[in-house]
mmCIF file of N, CA and C in Angstrom:
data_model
loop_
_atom_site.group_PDB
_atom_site.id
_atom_site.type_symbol
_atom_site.label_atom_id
_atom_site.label_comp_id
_atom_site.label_asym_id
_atom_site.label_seq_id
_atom_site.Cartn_x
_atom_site.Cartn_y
_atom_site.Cartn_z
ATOM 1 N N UNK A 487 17.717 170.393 259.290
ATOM 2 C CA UNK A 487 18.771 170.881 258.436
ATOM 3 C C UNK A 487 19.705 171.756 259.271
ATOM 4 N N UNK A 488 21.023 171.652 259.026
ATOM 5 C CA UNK A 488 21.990 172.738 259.775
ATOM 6 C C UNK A 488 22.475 173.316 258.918
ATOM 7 N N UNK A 489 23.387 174.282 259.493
ATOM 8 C CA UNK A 489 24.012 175.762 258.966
ATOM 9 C C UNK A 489 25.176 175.300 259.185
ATOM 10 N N UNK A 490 26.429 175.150 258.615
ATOM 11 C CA UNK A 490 27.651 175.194 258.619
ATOM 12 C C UNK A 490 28.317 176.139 258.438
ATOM 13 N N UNK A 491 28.538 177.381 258.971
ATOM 14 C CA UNK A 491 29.576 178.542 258.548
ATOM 15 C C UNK A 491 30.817 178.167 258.312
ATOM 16 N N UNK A 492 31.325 178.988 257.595
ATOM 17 C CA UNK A 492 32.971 178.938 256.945
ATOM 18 C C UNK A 492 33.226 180.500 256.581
ATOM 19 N N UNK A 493 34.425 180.111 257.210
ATOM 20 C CA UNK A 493 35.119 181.698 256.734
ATOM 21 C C UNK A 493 35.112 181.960 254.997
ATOM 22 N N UNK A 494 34.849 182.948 254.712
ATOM 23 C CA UNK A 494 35.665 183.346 253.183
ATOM 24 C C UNK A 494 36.943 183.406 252.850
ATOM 25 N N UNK A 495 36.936 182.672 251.828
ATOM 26 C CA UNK A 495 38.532 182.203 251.180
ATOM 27 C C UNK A 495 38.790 183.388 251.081
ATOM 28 N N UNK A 496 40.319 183.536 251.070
ATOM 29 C CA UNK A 496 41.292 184.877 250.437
ATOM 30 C C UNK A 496 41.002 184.880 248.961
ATOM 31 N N UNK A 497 40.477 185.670 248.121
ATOM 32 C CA UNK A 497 40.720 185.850 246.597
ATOM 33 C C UNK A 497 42.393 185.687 246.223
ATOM 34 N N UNK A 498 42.571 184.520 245.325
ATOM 35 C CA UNK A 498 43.842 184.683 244.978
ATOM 36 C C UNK A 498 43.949 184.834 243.453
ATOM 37 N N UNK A 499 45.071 185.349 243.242
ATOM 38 C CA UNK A 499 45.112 185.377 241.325
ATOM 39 C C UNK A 499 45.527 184.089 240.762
ATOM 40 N N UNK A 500 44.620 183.670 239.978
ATOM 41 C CA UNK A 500 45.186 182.535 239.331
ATOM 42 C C UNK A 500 46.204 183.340 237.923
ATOM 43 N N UNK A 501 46.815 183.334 237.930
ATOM 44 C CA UNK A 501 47.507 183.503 236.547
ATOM 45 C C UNK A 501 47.842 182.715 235.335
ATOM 46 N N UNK A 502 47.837 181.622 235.833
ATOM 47 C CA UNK A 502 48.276 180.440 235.174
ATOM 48 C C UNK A 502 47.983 179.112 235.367
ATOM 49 N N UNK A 503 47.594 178.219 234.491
ATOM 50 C CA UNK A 503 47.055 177.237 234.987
ATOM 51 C C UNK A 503 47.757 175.853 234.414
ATOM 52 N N UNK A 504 48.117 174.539 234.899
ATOM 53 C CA UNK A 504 48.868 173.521 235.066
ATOM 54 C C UNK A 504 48.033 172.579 234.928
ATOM 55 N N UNK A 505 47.557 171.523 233.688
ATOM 56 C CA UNK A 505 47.236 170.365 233.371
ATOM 57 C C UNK A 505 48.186 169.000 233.694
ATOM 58 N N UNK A 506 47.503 167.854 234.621
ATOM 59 C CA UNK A 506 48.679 167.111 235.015
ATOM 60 C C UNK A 506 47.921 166.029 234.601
ATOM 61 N N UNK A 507 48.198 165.139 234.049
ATOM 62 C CA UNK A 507 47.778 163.641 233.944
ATOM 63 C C UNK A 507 47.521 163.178 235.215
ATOM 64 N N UNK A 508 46.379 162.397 235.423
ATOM 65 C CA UNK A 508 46.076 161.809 237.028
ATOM 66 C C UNK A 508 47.342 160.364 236.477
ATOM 67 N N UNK A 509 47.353 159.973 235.711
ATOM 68 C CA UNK A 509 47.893 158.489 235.114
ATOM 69 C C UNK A 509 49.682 158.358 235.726
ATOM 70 N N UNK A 510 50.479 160.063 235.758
ATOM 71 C CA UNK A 510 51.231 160.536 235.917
ATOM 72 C C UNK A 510 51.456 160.760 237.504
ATOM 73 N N UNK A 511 51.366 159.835 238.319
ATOM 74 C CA UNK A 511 51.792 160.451 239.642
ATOM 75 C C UNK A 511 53.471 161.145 239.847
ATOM 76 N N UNK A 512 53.875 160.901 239.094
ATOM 77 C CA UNK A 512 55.376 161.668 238.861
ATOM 78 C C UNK A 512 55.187 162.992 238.951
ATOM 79 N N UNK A 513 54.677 163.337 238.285
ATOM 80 C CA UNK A 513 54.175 164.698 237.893
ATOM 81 C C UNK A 513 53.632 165.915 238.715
ATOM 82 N N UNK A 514 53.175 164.756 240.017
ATOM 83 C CA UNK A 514 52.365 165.847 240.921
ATOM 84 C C UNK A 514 53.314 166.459 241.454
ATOM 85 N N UNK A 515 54.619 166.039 242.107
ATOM 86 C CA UNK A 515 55.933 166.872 243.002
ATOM 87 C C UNK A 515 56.060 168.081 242.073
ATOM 88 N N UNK A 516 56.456 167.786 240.678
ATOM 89 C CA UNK A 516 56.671 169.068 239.880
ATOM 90 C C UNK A 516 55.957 170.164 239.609
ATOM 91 N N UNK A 517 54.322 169.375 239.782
ATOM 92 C CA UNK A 517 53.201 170.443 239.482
ATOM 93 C C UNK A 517 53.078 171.338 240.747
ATOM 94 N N UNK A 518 53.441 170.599 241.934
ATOM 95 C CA UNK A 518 53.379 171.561 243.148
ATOM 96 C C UNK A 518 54.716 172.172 243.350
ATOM 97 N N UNK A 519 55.822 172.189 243.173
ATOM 98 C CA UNK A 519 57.175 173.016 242.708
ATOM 99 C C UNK A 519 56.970 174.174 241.716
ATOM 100 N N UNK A 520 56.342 174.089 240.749
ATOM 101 C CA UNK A 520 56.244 174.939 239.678
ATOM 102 C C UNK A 520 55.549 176.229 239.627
ATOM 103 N N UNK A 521 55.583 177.224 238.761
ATOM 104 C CA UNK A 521 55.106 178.157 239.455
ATOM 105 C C UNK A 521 53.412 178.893 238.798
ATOM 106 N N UNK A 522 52.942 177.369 238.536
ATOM 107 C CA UNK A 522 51.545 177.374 238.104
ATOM 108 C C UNK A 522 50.874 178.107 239.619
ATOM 109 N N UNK A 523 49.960 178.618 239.189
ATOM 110 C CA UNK A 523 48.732 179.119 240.441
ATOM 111 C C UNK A 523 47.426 178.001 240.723
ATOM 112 N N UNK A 524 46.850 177.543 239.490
ATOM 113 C CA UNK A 524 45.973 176.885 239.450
ATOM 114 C C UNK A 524 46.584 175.159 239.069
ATOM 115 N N UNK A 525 46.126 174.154 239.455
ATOM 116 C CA UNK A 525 46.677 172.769 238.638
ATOM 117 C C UNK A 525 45.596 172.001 238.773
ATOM 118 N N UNK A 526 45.073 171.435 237.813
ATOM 119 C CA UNK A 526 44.010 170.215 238.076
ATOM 120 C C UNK A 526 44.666 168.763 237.376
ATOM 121 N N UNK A 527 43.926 168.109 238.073
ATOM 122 C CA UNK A 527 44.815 166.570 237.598
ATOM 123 C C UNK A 527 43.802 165.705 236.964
ATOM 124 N N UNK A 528 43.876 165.395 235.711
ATOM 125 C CA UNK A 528 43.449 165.325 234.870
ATOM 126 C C UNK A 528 43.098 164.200 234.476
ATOM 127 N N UNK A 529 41.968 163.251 234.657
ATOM 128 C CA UNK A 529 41.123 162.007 234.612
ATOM 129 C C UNK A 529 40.938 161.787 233.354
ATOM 130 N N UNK A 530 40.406 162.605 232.463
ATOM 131 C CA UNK A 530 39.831 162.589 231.339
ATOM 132 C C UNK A 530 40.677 162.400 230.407
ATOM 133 N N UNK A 531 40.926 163.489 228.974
ATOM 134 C CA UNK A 531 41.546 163.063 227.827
ATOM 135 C C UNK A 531 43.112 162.915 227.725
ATOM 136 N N UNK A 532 43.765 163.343 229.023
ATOM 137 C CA UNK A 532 45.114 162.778 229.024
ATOM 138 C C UNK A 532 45.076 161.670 229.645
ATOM 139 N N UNK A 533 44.252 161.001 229.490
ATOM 140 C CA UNK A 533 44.721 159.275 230.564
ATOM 141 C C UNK A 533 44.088 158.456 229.453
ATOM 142 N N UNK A 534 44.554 157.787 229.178
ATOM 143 C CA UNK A 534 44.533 155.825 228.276
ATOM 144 C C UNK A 534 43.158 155.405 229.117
ATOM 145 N N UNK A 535 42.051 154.936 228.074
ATOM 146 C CA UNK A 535 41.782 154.056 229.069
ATOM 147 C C UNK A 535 41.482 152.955 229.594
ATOM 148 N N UNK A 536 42.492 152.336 229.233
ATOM 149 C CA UNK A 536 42.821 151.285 230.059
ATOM 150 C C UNK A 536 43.798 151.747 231.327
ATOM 151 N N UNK A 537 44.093 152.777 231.761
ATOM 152 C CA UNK A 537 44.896 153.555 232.431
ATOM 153 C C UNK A 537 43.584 153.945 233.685
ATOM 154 N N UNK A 538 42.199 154.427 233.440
ATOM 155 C CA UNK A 538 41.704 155.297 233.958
ATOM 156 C C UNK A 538 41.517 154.775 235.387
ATOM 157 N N UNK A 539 41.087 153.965 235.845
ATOM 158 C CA UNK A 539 41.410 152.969 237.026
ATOM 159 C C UNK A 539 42.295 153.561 238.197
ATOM 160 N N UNK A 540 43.401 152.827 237.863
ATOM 161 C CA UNK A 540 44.913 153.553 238.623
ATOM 162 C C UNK A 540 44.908 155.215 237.946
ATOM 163 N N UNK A 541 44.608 155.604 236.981
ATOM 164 C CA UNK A 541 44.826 157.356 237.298
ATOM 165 C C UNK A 541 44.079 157.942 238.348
ATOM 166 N N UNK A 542 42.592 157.275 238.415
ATOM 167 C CA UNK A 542 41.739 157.888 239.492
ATOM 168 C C UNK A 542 42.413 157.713 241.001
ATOM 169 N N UNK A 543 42.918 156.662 241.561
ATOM 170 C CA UNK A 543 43.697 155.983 242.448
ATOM 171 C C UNK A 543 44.736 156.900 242.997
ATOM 172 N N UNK A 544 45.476 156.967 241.857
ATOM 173 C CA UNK A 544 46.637 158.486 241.957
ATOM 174 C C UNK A 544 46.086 159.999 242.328
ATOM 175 N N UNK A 545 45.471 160.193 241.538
ATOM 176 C CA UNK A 545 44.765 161.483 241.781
ATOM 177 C C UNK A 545 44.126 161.201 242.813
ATOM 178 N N UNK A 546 43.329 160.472 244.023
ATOM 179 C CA UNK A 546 43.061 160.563 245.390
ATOM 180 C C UNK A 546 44.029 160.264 245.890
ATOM 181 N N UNK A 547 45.406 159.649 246.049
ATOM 182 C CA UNK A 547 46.520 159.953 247.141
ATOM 183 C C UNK A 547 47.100 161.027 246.410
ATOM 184 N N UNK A 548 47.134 161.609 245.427
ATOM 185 C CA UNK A 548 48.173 163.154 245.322
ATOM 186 C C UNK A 548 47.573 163.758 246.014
ATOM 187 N N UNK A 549 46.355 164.113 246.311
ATOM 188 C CA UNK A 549 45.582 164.978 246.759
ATOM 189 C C UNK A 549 45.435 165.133 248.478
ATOM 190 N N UNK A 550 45.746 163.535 248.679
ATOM 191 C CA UNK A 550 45.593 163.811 250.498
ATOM 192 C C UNK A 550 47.572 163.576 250.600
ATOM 193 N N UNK A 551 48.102 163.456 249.403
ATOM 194 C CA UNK A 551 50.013 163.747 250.050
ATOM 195 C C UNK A 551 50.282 164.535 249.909
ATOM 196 N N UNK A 552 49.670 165.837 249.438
ATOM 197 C CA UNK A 552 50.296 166.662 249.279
ATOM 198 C C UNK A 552 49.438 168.029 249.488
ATOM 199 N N UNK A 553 50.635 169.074 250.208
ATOM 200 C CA UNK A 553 50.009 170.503 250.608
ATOM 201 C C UNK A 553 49.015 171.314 249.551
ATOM 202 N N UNK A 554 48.748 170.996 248.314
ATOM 203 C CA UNK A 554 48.581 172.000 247.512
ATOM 204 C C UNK A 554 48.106 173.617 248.377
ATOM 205 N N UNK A 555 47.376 173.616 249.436
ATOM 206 C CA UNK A 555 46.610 174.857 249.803
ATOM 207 C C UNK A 555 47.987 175.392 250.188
ATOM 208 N N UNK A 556 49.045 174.591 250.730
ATOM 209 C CA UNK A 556 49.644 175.312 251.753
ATOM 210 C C UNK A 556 51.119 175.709 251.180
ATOM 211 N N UNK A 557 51.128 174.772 249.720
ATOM 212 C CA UNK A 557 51.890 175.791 248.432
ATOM 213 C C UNK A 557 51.573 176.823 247.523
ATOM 214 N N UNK A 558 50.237 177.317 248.384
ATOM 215 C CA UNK A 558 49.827 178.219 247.034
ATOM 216 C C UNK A 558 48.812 178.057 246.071
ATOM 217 N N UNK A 559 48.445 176.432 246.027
ATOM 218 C CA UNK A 559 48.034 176.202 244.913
ATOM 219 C C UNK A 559 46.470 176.267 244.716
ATOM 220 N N UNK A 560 45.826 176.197 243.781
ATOM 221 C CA UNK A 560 44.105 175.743 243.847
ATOM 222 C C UNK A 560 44.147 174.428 243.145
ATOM 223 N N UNK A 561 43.882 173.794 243.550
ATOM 224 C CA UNK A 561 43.780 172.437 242.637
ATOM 225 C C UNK A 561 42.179 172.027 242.563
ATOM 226 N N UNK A 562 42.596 171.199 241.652
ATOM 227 C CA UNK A 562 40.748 170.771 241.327
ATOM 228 C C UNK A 562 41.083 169.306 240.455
ATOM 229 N N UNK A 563 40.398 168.706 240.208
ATOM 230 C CA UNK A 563 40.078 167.264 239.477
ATOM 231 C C UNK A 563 39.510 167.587 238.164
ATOM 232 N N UNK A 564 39.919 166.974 236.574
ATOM 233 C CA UNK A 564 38.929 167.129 235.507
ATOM 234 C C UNK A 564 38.483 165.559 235.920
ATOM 235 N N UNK A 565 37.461 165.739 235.921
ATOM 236 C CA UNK A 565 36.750 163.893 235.755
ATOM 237 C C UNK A 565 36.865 164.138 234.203
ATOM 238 N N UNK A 566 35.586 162.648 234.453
ATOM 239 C CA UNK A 566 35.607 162.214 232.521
ATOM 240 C C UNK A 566 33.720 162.732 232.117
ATOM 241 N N UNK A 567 33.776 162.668 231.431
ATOM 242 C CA UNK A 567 32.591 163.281 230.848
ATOM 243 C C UNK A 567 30.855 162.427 231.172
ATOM 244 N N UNK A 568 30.093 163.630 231.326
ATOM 245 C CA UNK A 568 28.870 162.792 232.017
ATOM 246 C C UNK A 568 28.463 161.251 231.572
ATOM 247 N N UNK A 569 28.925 161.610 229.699
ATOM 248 C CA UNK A 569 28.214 160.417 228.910
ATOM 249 C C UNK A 569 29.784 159.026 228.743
ATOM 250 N N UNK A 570 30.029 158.684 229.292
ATOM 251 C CA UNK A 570 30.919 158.146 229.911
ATOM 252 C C UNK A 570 30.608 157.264 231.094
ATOM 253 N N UNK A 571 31.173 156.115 230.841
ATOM 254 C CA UNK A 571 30.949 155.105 232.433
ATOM 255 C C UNK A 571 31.955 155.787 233.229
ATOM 256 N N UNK A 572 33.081 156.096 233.236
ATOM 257 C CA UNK A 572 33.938 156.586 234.374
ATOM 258 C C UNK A 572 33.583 157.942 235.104
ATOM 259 N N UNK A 573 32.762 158.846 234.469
ATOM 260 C CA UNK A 573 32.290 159.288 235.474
ATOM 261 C C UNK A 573 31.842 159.617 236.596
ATOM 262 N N UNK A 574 31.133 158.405 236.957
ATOM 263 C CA UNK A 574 30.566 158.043 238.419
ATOM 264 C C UNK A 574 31.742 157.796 239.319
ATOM 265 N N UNK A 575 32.253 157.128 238.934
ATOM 266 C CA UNK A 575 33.160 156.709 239.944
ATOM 267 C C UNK A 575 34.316 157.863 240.092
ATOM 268 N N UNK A 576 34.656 158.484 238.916
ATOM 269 C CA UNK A 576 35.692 159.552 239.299
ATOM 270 C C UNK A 576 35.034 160.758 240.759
ATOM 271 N N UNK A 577 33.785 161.023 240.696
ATOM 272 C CA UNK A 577 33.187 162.004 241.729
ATOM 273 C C UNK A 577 33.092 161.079 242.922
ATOM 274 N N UNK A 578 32.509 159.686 242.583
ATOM 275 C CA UNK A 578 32.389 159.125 243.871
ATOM 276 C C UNK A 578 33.327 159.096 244.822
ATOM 277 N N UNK A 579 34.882 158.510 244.039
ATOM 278 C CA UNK A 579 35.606 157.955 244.845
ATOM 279 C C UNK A 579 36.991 159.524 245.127
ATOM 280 N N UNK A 580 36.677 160.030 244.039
ATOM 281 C CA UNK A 580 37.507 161.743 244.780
ATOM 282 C C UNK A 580 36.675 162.673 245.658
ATOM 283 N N UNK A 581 35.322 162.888 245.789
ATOM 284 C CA UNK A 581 34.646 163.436 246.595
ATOM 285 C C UNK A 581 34.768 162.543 247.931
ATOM 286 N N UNK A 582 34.690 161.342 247.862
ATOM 287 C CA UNK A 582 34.198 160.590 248.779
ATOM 288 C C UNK A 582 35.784 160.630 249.704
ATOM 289 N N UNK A 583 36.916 160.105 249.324
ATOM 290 C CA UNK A 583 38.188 159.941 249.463
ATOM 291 C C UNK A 583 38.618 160.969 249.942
ATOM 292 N N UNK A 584 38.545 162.223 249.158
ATOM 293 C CA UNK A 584 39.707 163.358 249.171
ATOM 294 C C UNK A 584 39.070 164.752 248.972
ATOM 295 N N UNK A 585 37.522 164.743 249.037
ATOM 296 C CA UNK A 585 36.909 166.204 248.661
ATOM 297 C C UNK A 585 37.194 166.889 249.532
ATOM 298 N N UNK A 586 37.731 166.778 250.753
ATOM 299 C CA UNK A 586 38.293 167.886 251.920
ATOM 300 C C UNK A 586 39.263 168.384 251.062
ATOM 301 N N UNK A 587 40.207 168.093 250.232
ATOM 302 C CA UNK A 587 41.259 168.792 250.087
ATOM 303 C C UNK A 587 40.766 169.426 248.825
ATOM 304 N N UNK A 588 40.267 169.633 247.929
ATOM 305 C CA UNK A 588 39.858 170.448 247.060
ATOM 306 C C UNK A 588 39.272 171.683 247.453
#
């Protein structure tokens, strides 16, 4: 087993927090312009689903196109709920894809 050290994050204030549709890749330029602190992009009850597919898709390239750390932001992913088939695949393929940038 190894030890990986990492520095400690800066405490930042979230003040406010920014719900974005993953379904919505439009949305991400504005969510990182805006003057939310926190934004998560949102898999679950704002996406169709017949949508959920391509929202997951979106939400792993917003995530590796764009700065969020280096605008400020905290971002995070809502997946879809344990009792749910899309679950699995929302952690698989955003952890697997893009969990560096979270």
């Amino acid at each position: 087993m190894s030890l990986t050290r990492h520095e400690p994050a800066n405490p930042r204030l979230q003040r406010s927090e920014l719900a974005v549709p993953g379904s919505q890749p439009a949305l991400f330029q504005k969510a990182l312009d805006g003057e939310a602190d926190c934004v998560f992009l949102d898999l679950e009850d704002a996406v169709a689903p017949a949508d959920k597919e391509q929202a997951r898709k979106h939400v792993v390239a917003g995530l590796l196109q764009h700065d969020w750390k280096g605008r400020g932001k905290t971002v995070s992913v809502r997946i879809n709920g344990i009792d749910t088939h899309y679950m699995y695949r929302d952690v698989v393929d955003v952890v697997e894809q893009a969990g560096h940038r979270l």
